[in-house]
XYZ file of C-alpha atoms in Angstrom:
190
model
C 6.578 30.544 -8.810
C 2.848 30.205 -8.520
C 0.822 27.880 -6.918
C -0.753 26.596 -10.170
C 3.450 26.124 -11.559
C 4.213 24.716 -8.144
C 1.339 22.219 -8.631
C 2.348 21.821 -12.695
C 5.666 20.875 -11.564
C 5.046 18.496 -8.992
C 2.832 16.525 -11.682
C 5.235 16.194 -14.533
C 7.607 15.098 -11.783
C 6.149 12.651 -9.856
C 3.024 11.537 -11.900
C 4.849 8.120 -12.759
C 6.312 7.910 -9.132
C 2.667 7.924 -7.137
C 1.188 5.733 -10.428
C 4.067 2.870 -9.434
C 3.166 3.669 -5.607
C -0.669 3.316 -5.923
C -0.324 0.281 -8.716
C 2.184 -1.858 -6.258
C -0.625 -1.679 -3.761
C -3.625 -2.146 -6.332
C -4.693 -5.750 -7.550
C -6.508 -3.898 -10.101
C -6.679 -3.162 -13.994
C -4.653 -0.465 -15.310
C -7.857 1.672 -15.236
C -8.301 1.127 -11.356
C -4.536 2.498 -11.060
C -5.386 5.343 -13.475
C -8.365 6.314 -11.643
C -6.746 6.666 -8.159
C -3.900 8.413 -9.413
C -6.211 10.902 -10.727
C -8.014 11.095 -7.448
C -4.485 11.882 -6.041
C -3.981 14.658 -8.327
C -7.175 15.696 -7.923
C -7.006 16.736 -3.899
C -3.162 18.058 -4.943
C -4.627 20.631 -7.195
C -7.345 21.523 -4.406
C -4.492 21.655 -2.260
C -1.588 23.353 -4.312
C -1.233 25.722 -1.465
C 0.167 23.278 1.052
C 2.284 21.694 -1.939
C 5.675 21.446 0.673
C 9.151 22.078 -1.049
C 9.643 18.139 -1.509
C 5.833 17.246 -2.379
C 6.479 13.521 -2.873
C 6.145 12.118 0.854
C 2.866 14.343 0.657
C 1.915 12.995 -2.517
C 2.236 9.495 -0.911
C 0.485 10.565 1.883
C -2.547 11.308 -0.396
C -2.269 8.835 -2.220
C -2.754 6.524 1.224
C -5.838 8.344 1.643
C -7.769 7.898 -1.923
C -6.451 4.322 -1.949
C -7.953 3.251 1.200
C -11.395 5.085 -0.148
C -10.968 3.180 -3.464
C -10.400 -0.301 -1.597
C -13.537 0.578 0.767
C -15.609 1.429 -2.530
C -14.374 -1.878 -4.097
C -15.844 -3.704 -1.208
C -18.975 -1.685 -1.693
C -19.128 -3.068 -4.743
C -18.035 -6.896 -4.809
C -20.655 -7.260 -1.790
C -23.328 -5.750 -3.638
C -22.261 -8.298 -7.222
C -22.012 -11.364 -4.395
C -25.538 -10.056 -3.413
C -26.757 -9.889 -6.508
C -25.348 -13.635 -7.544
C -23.261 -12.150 -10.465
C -19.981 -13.503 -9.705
C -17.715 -15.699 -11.500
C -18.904 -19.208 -9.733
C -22.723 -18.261 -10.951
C -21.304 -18.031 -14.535
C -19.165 -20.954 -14.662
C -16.333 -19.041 -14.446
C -13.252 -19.996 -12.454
C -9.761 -19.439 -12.578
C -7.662 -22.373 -11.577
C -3.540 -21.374 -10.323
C -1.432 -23.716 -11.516
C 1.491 -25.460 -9.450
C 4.225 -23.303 -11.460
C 2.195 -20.338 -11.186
C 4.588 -19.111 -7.688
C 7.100 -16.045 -8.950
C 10.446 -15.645 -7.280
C 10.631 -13.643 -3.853
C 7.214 -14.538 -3.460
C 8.115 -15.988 -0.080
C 8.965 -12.418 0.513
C 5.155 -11.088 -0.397
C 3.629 -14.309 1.510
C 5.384 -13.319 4.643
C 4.836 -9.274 4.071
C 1.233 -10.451 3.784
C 0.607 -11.993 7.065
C 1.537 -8.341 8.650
C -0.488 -5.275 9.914
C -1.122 -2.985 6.744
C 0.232 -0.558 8.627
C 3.274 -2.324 9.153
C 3.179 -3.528 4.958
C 3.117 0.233 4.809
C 5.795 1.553 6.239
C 7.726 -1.119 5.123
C 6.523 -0.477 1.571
C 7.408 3.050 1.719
C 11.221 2.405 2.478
C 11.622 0.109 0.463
C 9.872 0.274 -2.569
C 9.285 4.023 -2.347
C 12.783 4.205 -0.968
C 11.802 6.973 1.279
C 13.781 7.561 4.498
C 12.555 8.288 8.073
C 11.867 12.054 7.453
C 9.502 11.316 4.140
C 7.736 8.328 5.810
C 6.925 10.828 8.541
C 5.604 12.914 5.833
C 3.712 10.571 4.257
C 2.367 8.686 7.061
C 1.321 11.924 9.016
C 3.221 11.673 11.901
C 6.945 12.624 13.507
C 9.662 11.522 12.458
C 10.465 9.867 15.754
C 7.279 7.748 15.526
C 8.020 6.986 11.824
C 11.473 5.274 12.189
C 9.984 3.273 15.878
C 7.046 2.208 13.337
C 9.739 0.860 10.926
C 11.789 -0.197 13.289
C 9.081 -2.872 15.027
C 7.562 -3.402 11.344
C 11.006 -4.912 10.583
C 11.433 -6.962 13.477
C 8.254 -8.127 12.977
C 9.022 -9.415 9.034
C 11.759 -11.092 10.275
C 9.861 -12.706 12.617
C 7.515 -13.909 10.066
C 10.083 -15.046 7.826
C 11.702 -16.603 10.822
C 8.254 -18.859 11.508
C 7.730 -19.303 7.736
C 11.328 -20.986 7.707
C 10.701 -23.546 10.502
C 7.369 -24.043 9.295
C 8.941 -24.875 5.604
C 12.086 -26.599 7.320
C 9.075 -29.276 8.984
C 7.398 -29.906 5.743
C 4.175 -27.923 6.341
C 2.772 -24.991 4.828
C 3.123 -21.840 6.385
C -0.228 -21.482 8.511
C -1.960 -17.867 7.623
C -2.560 -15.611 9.925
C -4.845 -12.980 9.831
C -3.824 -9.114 10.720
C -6.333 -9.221 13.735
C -3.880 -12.373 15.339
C -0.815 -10.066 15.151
C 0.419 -9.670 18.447
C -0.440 -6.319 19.823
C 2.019 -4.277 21.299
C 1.735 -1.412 24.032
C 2.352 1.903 22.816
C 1.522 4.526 19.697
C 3.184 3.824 16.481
């Protein structure tokens, strides 16, 4: 097979696979989702020699990389429209959540949320991607070693979380949020 059916095949494959992976991780429009996914296809034609066997993990892997560039140039841009004064508040425009507004397993979300995104990642990956150790090595760029230690404290961290979320909830006050640069650090690669 050729590199240009290896690359054909990979894309009628797993086009709606990295479109759920990049639109779980997108707070965006349909067109935001649309427009990384063809970023991700982009670099994979570019690339169709280093397709691997099982592209997928790689795929993800990609797609990791033209997210984070997409989030970056999204910042680029809501600074510049804060700069400019042409946000919502300047217009009148606000968007009120309502009480009833929370969806089930949000809980779940809240206390992904207060993690590292590197840790949201690799949790991500396993479980929404369902990927095992060996893919979210792939995907993540490293061994495979490092992959399931990096899932392996990402876990114990979530529960963790949930475990302070509980007691938090259990004495009748919100959760407090915590930003990623509070996480505890720990000693070590991975």
């Amino acid at each position: 097979m050729s590199n240009d059916e290896i690359f054909a095949a990979a894309y009628r494959e797993h086009y709606w696979a990295v479109s759920r992976y990049v639109a779980r991780r997108l707070d965006g429009g349909s067109g935001d989702v649309e427009e990384v996914v063809a970023e991700v296809f982009t670099v994979a034609w570019r690339r169709r020699s280093d397709l691997p066997a099982s592209p997928l993990p790689w795929l993800y892997g990609v797609a990791r990389n033209c997210l984070a560039n997409a989030v970056r140039g999204y910042g680029r841009r809501r600074r510049l429209v804060d700069r400019l004064g042409n946000d919502e508040t300047a217009h009148g425009r606000q968007i009120v959540v309502g009480p009833d507004t929370e969806k089930p397993g949000a809980w779940v979300h809240d206390a992904l949320t207060r993690l590292s995104p590197a840790d949201q990642e690799v949790l991500r990956l396993t479980a929404w991607e369902e990927l095992g150790v060996d893919e979210v090595a792939v995907a993540l760029g490293c061994g495979s070693r490092a992959a399931a230690m990096r899932l392996h404290r990402a876990r114990r961290r979530l529960r963790a979380e949930i475990d302070r979320m509980r007691i938090t909830v259990a004495a009748g006050a919100a959760p407090p949020r915590r930003d990623t640069c509070d996480a505890p650090k720990e000693h070590g690669h991975g």
